[in-house]
Amino acid sequence: QQQVKQSPQSLIVQKGGISIINCAYENTAFDYFPWYQQFPGKGPALLIAIRPDVSEKKEGRFTISFNKSAKQFSLHIMDSQPGDSATYFCAAALTSGSRLTFGEGTQLTVNP
Amino acid sequence: DTGVSQNPRHKITKRGQNVTFRCDPISEHNRLYWYRQTLGQGPEFLTYFQNEAQLEKSRLLSDRFSAERPKGSFSTLEIQRTEQGDSAMYLCASSPIRGYSYNEQFFGPGTRLTVL
């Protein structure tokens, strides 16, 4: 009930392309869905987050799409850049501020 | 730098030894979290504090693990009688409970533990 499943495990995109990472969750009580970016040797950094009362949130090149009925959400990175190459984690929490349950991560490589 | 800081950044120890890690959260952040991350996996929750009170502990936090936040500021995570399976990155995060970043968790760089 607490799992968050993330796919794909790895993704290679050309510069300027769109990167799409998907997550699915089981627990319908989850109420907060952040995405984190992690570079090697660094801690995860919050990118963008959404709550289930909206279906989409956009911040710059990053967009979260949320489908409450399907219990799925996804991260879209528009105009992907080599500097976006990192590991991305989706997460979910019962409320913002409570424990985060993370997906397994997606290693994104953006080729120049 | 006013981010979350963790010390040491790396720790190598022999099986059976005790280790202690320290986390200094962002100033005035009331909540402090500990997570563990193994290679190729997402972070797993261990425990969290609001001020000095430990509000939740994961089943992952065995009797060999103890965390404290005595004055509601920095926190320590101690692992007694370390085992090779304890090798991981130990991440600390903090969050405010009011303001613009309300309840967002900000992570430190982690302490990488290697148990030989």
PDB file of N, CA and C in Angstrom, chain A residues 51-111:
ATOM      1  N   ARG A  51      -0.447  18.550  -5.792  1.00  0.00           N
ATOM      2  CA  ARG A  51      -1.456  17.920  -4.958  1.00  0.00           C
ATOM      3  C   ARG A  51      -2.586  17.413  -5.849  1.00  0.00           C
ATOM      4  N   PRO A  52      -3.372  16.442  -5.421  1.00  0.00           N
ATOM      5  CA  PRO A  52      -4.344  15.794  -6.313  1.00  0.00           C
ATOM      6  C   PRO A  52      -5.545  16.643  -6.697  1.00  0.00           C
ATOM      7  N   ASP A  53      -5.620  17.875  -6.202  1.00  0.00           N
ATOM      8  CA  ASP A  53      -6.762  18.701  -6.589  1.00  0.00           C
ATOM      9  C   ASP A  53      -6.532  19.404  -7.926  1.00  0.00           C
ATOM     10  N   VAL A  54      -5.333  19.245  -8.506  1.00  0.00           N
ATOM     11  CA  VAL A  54      -5.075  19.793  -9.840  1.00  0.00           C
ATOM     12  C   VAL A  54      -4.538  18.682 -10.734  1.00  0.00           C
ATOM     13  N   SER A  55      -4.728  18.818 -12.040  1.00  0.00           N
ATOM     14  CA  SER A  55      -4.301  17.768 -12.961  1.00  0.00           C
ATOM     15  C   SER A  55      -2.957  18.059 -13.604  1.00  0.00           C
ATOM     16  N   GLU A  56      -2.502  19.295 -13.492  1.00  0.00           N
ATOM     17  CA  GLU A  56      -1.222  19.645 -14.111  1.00  0.00           C
ATOM     18  C   GLU A  56      -0.619  20.846 -13.403  1.00  0.00           C
ATOM     19  N   LYS A  57       0.704  20.829 -13.319  1.00  0.00           N
ATOM     20  CA  LYS A  57       1.435  21.969 -12.764  1.00  0.00           C
ATOM     21  C   LYS A  57       2.699  22.154 -13.569  1.00  0.00           C
ATOM     22  N   LYS A  58       2.965  23.394 -13.933  1.00  0.00           N
ATOM     23  CA  LYS A  58       4.117  23.683 -14.779  1.00  0.00           C
ATOM     24  C   LYS A  58       5.012  24.701 -14.096  1.00  0.00           C
ATOM     25  N   GLU A  59       6.311  24.420 -14.109  1.00  0.00           N
ATOM     26  CA  GLU A  59       7.300  25.383 -13.613  1.00  0.00           C
ATOM     27  C   GLU A  59       8.468  25.364 -14.579  1.00  0.00           C
ATOM     28  N   GLY A  60       8.546  26.410 -15.405  1.00  0.00           N
ATOM     29  CA  GLY A  60       9.616  26.473 -16.393  1.00  0.00           C
ATOM     30  C   GLY A  60       9.513  25.315 -17.375  1.00  0.00           C
ATOM     31  N   ARG A  61      10.575  24.557 -17.537  1.00  0.00           N
ATOM     32  CA  ARG A  61      10.572  23.429 -18.475  1.00  0.00           C
ATOM     33  C   ARG A  61       9.986  22.147 -17.866  1.00  0.00           C
ATOM     34  N   PHE A  62       9.627  22.195 -16.598  1.00  0.00           N
ATOM     35  CA  PHE A  62       9.169  20.997 -15.894  1.00  0.00           C
ATOM     36  C   PHE A  62       7.649  21.040 -15.694  1.00  0.00           C
ATOM     37  N   THR A  63       6.979  19.944 -16.041  1.00  0.00           N
ATOM     38  CA  THR A  63       5.532  19.837 -15.882  1.00  0.00           C
ATOM     39  C   THR A  63       5.197  18.511 -15.212  1.00  0.00           C
ATOM     40  N   ILE A  64       4.319  18.566 -14.222  1.00  0.00           N
ATOM     41  CA  ILE A  64       3.746  17.341 -13.649  1.00  0.00           C
ATOM     42  C   ILE A  64       2.336  17.200 -14.200  1.00  0.00           C
ATOM     43  N   SER A  65       2.040  16.001 -14.698  1.00  0.00           N
ATOM     44  CA  SER A  65       0.675  15.649 -15.061  1.00  0.00           C
ATOM     45  C   SER A  65       0.173  14.624 -14.051  1.00  0.00           C
ATOM     46  N   PHE A  66      -1.051  14.822 -13.572  1.00  0.00           N
ATOM     47  CA  PHE A  66      -1.581  13.975 -12.504  1.00  0.00           C
ATOM     48  C   PHE A  66      -2.922  13.393 -12.922  1.00  0.00           C
ATOM     49  N   ASN A  67      -3.066  12.078 -12.798  1.00  0.00           N
ATOM     50  CA  ASN A  67      -4.311  11.390 -13.133  1.00  0.00           C
ATOM     51  C   ASN A  67      -4.778  10.653 -11.885  1.00  0.00           C
ATOM     52  N   LYS A  68      -5.699  11.282 -11.161  1.00  0.00           N
ATOM     53  CA  LYS A  68      -6.120  10.735  -9.874  1.00  0.00           C
ATOM     54  C   LYS A  68      -6.831   9.393 -10.043  1.00  0.00           C
ATOM     55  N   SER A  69      -7.682   9.266 -11.053  1.00  0.00           N
ATOM     56  CA  SER A  69      -8.452   8.033 -11.221  1.00  0.00           C
ATOM     57  C   SER A  69      -7.543   6.851 -11.561  1.00  0.00           C
ATOM     58  N   ALA A  70      -6.482   7.125 -12.306  1.00  0.00           N
ATOM     59  CA  ALA A  70      -5.536   6.062 -12.675  1.00  0.00           C
ATOM     60  C   ALA A  70      -4.449   5.877 -11.627  1.00  0.00           C
ATOM     61  N   LYS A  71      -4.407   6.764 -10.654  1.00  0.00           N
ATOM     62  CA  LYS A  71      -3.363   6.755  -9.621  1.00  0.00           C
ATOM     63  C   LYS A  71      -1.978   6.785 -10.263  1.00  0.00           C
ATOM     64  N   GLN A  72      -1.825   7.731 -11.190  1.00  0.00           N
ATOM     65  CA  GLN A  72      -0.554   7.877 -11.891  1.00  0.00           C
ATOM     66  C   GLN A  72      -0.201   9.353 -11.991  1.00  0.00           C
ATOM     67  N   PHE A  73       1.098   9.625 -12.021  1.00  0.00           N
ATOM     68  CA  PHE A  73       1.557  10.975 -12.284  1.00  0.00           C
ATOM     69  C   PHE A  73       2.884  10.897 -13.027  1.00  0.00           C
ATOM     70  N   SER A  74       3.170  11.933 -13.769  1.00  0.00           N
ATOM     71  CA  SER A  74       4.357  11.894 -14.606  1.00  0.00           C
ATOM     72  C   SER A  74       5.058  13.246 -14.615  1.00  0.00           C
ATOM     73  N   LEU A  75       6.340  13.182 -14.908  1.00  0.00           N
ATOM     74  CA  LEU A  75       7.166  14.378 -15.049  1.00  0.00           C
ATOM     75  C   LEU A  75       7.558  14.509 -16.508  1.00  0.00           C
ATOM     76  N   HIS A  76       7.329  15.690 -17.056  1.00  0.00           N
ATOM     77  CA  HIS A  76       7.755  15.992 -18.409  1.00  0.00           C
ATOM     78  C   HIS A  76       8.817  17.086 -18.342  1.00  0.00           C
ATOM     79  N   ILE A  77       9.945  16.832 -18.982  1.00  0.00           N
ATOM     80  CA  ILE A  77      10.990  17.845 -19.075  1.00  0.00           C
ATOM     81  C   ILE A  77      11.075  18.258 -20.540  1.00  0.00           C
ATOM     82  N   MET A  78      10.669  19.483 -20.796  1.00  0.00           N
ATOM     83  CA  MET A  78      10.680  20.004 -22.157  1.00  0.00           C
ATOM     84  C   MET A  78      12.078  20.539 -22.486  1.00  0.00           C
ATOM     85  N   ASP A  79      12.410  20.514 -23.786  1.00  0.00           N
ATOM     86  CA  ASP A  79      13.698  21.068 -24.247  1.00  0.00           C
ATOM     87  C   ASP A  79      14.837  20.555 -23.353  1.00  0.00           C
ATOM     88  N   SER A  80      14.929  19.253 -23.220  1.00  0.00           N
ATOM     89  CA  SER A  80      15.917  18.641 -22.323  1.00  0.00           C
ATOM     90  C   SER A  80      17.335  19.087 -22.678  1.00  0.00           C
ATOM     91  N   GLN A  81      18.137  19.335 -21.650  1.00  0.00           N
ATOM     92  CA  GLN A  81      19.505  19.813 -21.808  1.00  0.00           C
ATOM     93  C   GLN A  81      20.483  18.843 -21.159  1.00  0.00           C
ATOM     94  N   PRO A  82      21.733  18.815 -21.638  1.00  0.00           N
ATOM     95  CA  PRO A  82      22.722  17.912 -21.009  1.00  0.00           C
ATOM     96  C   PRO A  82      22.837  18.116 -19.503  1.00  0.00           C
ATOM     97  N   GLY A  83      22.652  19.346 -19.043  1.00  0.00           N
ATOM     98  CA  GLY A  83      22.689  19.630 -17.602  1.00  0.00           C
ATOM     99  C   GLY A  83      21.554  19.003 -16.827  1.00  0.00           C
ATOM    100  N   ASP A  84      20.531  18.502 -17.535  1.00  0.00           N
ATOM    101  CA  ASP A  84      19.424  17.801 -16.869  1.00  0.00           C
ATOM    102  C   ASP A  84      19.785  16.361 -16.556  1.00  0.00           C
ATOM    103  N   SER A  85      20.909  15.889 -17.073  1.00  0.00           N
ATOM    104  CA  SER A  85      21.326  14.498 -16.838  1.00  0.00           C
ATOM    105  C   SER A  85      21.527  14.277 -15.342  1.00  0.00           C
ATOM    106  N   ALA A  86      20.713  13.409 -14.781  1.00  0.00           N
ATOM    107  CA  ALA A  86      20.686  13.180 -13.333  1.00  0.00           C
ATOM    108  C   ALA A  86      19.744  12.011 -13.076  1.00  0.00           C
ATOM    109  N   THR A  87      19.582  11.670 -11.808  1.00  0.00           N
ATOM    110  CA  THR A  87      18.577  10.677 -11.425  1.00  0.00           C
ATOM    111  C   THR A  87      17.367  11.414 -10.871  1.00  0.00           C
ATOM    112  N   TYR A  88      16.204  11.026 -11.330  1.00  0.00           N
ATOM    113  CA  TYR A  88      14.960  11.663 -10.921  1.00  0.00           C
ATOM    114  C   TYR A  88      14.131  10.677 -10.101  1.00  0.00           C
ATOM    115  N   PHE A  89      13.595  11.170  -9.007  1.00  0.00           N
ATOM    116  CA  PHE A  89      12.765  10.355  -8.139  1.00  0.00           C
ATOM    117  C   PHE A  89      11.394  10.996  -7.996  1.00  0.00           C
ATOM    118  N   CYS A  90      10.362  10.197  -8.168  1.00  0.00           N
ATOM    119  CA  CYS A  90       9.042  10.640  -7.746  1.00  0.00           C
ATOM    120  C   CYS A  90       8.856  10.204  -6.304  1.00  0.00           C
ATOM    121  N   ALA A  91       7.934  10.828  -5.628  1.00  0.00           N
ATOM    122  CA  ALA A  91       7.651  10.489  -4.239  1.00  0.00           C
ATOM    123  C   ALA A  91       6.190  10.796  -3.945  1.00  0.00           C
ATOM    124  N   ALA A  92       5.737  10.289  -2.824  1.00  0.00           N
ATOM    125  CA  ALA A  92       4.369  10.550  -2.387  1.00  0.00           C
ATOM    126  C   ALA A  92       4.345  10.594  -0.874  1.00  0.00           C
ATOM    127  N   ALA A  93       3.398  11.337  -0.344  1.00  0.00           N
ATOM    128  CA  ALA A  93       3.251  11.453   1.103  1.00  0.00           C
ATOM    129  C   ALA A  93       1.772  11.605   1.438  1.00  0.00           C
ATOM    130  N   LEU A  94       1.436  11.205   2.669  1.00  0.00           N
ATOM    131  CA  LEU A  94       0.046  11.322   3.098  1.00  0.00           C
ATOM    132  C   LEU A  94      -0.363  12.777   3.193  1.00  0.00           C
ATOM    133  N   THR A  95       0.556  13.605   3.657  1.00  0.00           N
ATOM    134  CA  THR A  95       0.385  15.048   3.635  1.00  0.00           C
ATOM    135  C   THR A  95       1.762  15.638   3.416  1.00  0.00           C
ATOM    136  N   SER A  96       1.822  16.865   2.921  1.00  0.00           N
ATOM    137  CA  SER A  96       3.146  17.481   2.812  1.00  0.00           C
ATOM    138  C   SER A  96       3.679  17.639   4.237  1.00  0.00           C
ATOM    139  N   GLY A  97       4.941  17.312   4.426  1.00  0.00           N
ATOM    140  CA  GLY A  97       5.527  17.369   5.754  1.00  0.00           C
ATOM    141  C   GLY A  97       5.637  16.021   6.419  1.00  0.00           C
ATOM    142  N   SER A  98       4.865  15.032   5.963  1.00  0.00           N
ATOM    143  CA  SER A  98       4.994  13.687   6.520  1.00  0.00           C
ATOM    144  C   SER A  98       6.042  12.911   5.727  1.00  0.00           C
ATOM    145  N   ARG A  99       6.283  11.673   6.100  1.00  0.00           N
ATOM    146  CA  ARG A  99       7.326  10.886   5.469  1.00  0.00           C
ATOM    147  C   ARG A  99       7.080  10.783   3.972  1.00  0.00           C
ATOM    148  N   LEU A 100       8.179  10.822   3.197  1.00  0.00           N
ATOM    149  CA  LEU A 100       8.107  10.627   1.758  1.00  0.00           C
ATOM    150  C   LEU A 100       8.359   9.163   1.423  1.00  0.00           C
ATOM    151  N   THR A 101       7.547   8.621   0.526  1.00  0.00           N
ATOM    152  CA  THR A 101       7.780   7.297  -0.049  1.00  0.00           C
ATOM    153  C   THR A 101       8.254   7.516  -1.474  1.00  0.00           C
ATOM    154  N   PHE A 102       9.486   7.080  -1.759  1.00  0.00           N
ATOM    155  CA  PHE A 102      10.114   7.360  -3.049  1.00  0.00           C
ATOM    156  C   PHE A 102       9.935   6.201  -4.024  1.00  0.00           C
ATOM    157  N   GLY A 103       9.919   6.549  -5.320  1.00  0.00           N
ATOM    158  CA  GLY A 103      10.050   5.553  -6.360  1.00  0.00           C
ATOM    159  C   GLY A 103      11.501   5.100  -6.465  1.00  0.00           C
ATOM    160  N   GLU A 104      11.721   4.168  -7.408  1.00  0.00           N
ATOM    161  CA  GLU A 104      13.044   3.552  -7.522  1.00  0.00           C
ATOM    162  C   GLU A 104      14.047   4.434  -8.249  1.00  0.00           C
ATOM    163  N   GLY A 105      13.587   5.463  -8.925  1.00  0.00           N
ATOM    164  CA  GLY A 105      14.494   6.377  -9.609  1.00  0.00           C
ATOM    165  C   GLY A 105      14.606   6.108 -11.091  1.00  0.00           C
ATOM    166  N   THR A 106      14.853   7.162 -11.860  1.00  0.00           N
ATOM    167  CA  THR A 106      15.108   7.083 -13.299  1.00  0.00           C
ATOM    168  C   THR A 106      16.383   7.833 -13.601  1.00  0.00           C
ATOM    169  N   GLN A 107      17.328   7.133 -14.202  1.00  0.00           N
ATOM    170  CA  GLN A 107      18.584   7.784 -14.578  1.00  0.00           C
ATOM    171  C   GLN A 107      18.420   8.368 -15.978  1.00  0.00           C
ATOM    172  N   LEU A 108      18.413   9.684 -16.058  1.00  0.00           N
ATOM    173  CA  LEU A 108      18.232  10.401 -17.330  1.00  0.00           C
ATOM    174  C   LEU A 108      19.571  10.839 -17.889  1.00  0.00           C
ATOM    175  N   THR A 109      19.799  10.523 -19.137  1.00  0.00           N
ATOM    176  CA  THR A 109      20.976  11.006 -19.854  1.00  0.00           C
ATOM    177  C   THR A 109      20.495  11.811 -21.052  1.00  0.00           C
ATOM    178  N   VAL A 110      20.938  13.060 -21.140  1.00  0.00           N
ATOM    179  CA  VAL A 110      20.597  13.899 -22.278  1.00  0.00           C
ATOM    180  C   VAL A 110      21.861  14.081 -23.108  1.00  0.00           C
ATOM    181  N   ASN A 111      21.823  13.547 -24.308  1.00  0.00           N
ATOM    182  CA  ASN A 111      22.998  13.621 -25.192  1.00  0.00           C
ATOM    183  C   ASN A 111      23.050  14.960 -25.920  1.00  0.00           C
TER     184      ASN A 111
END
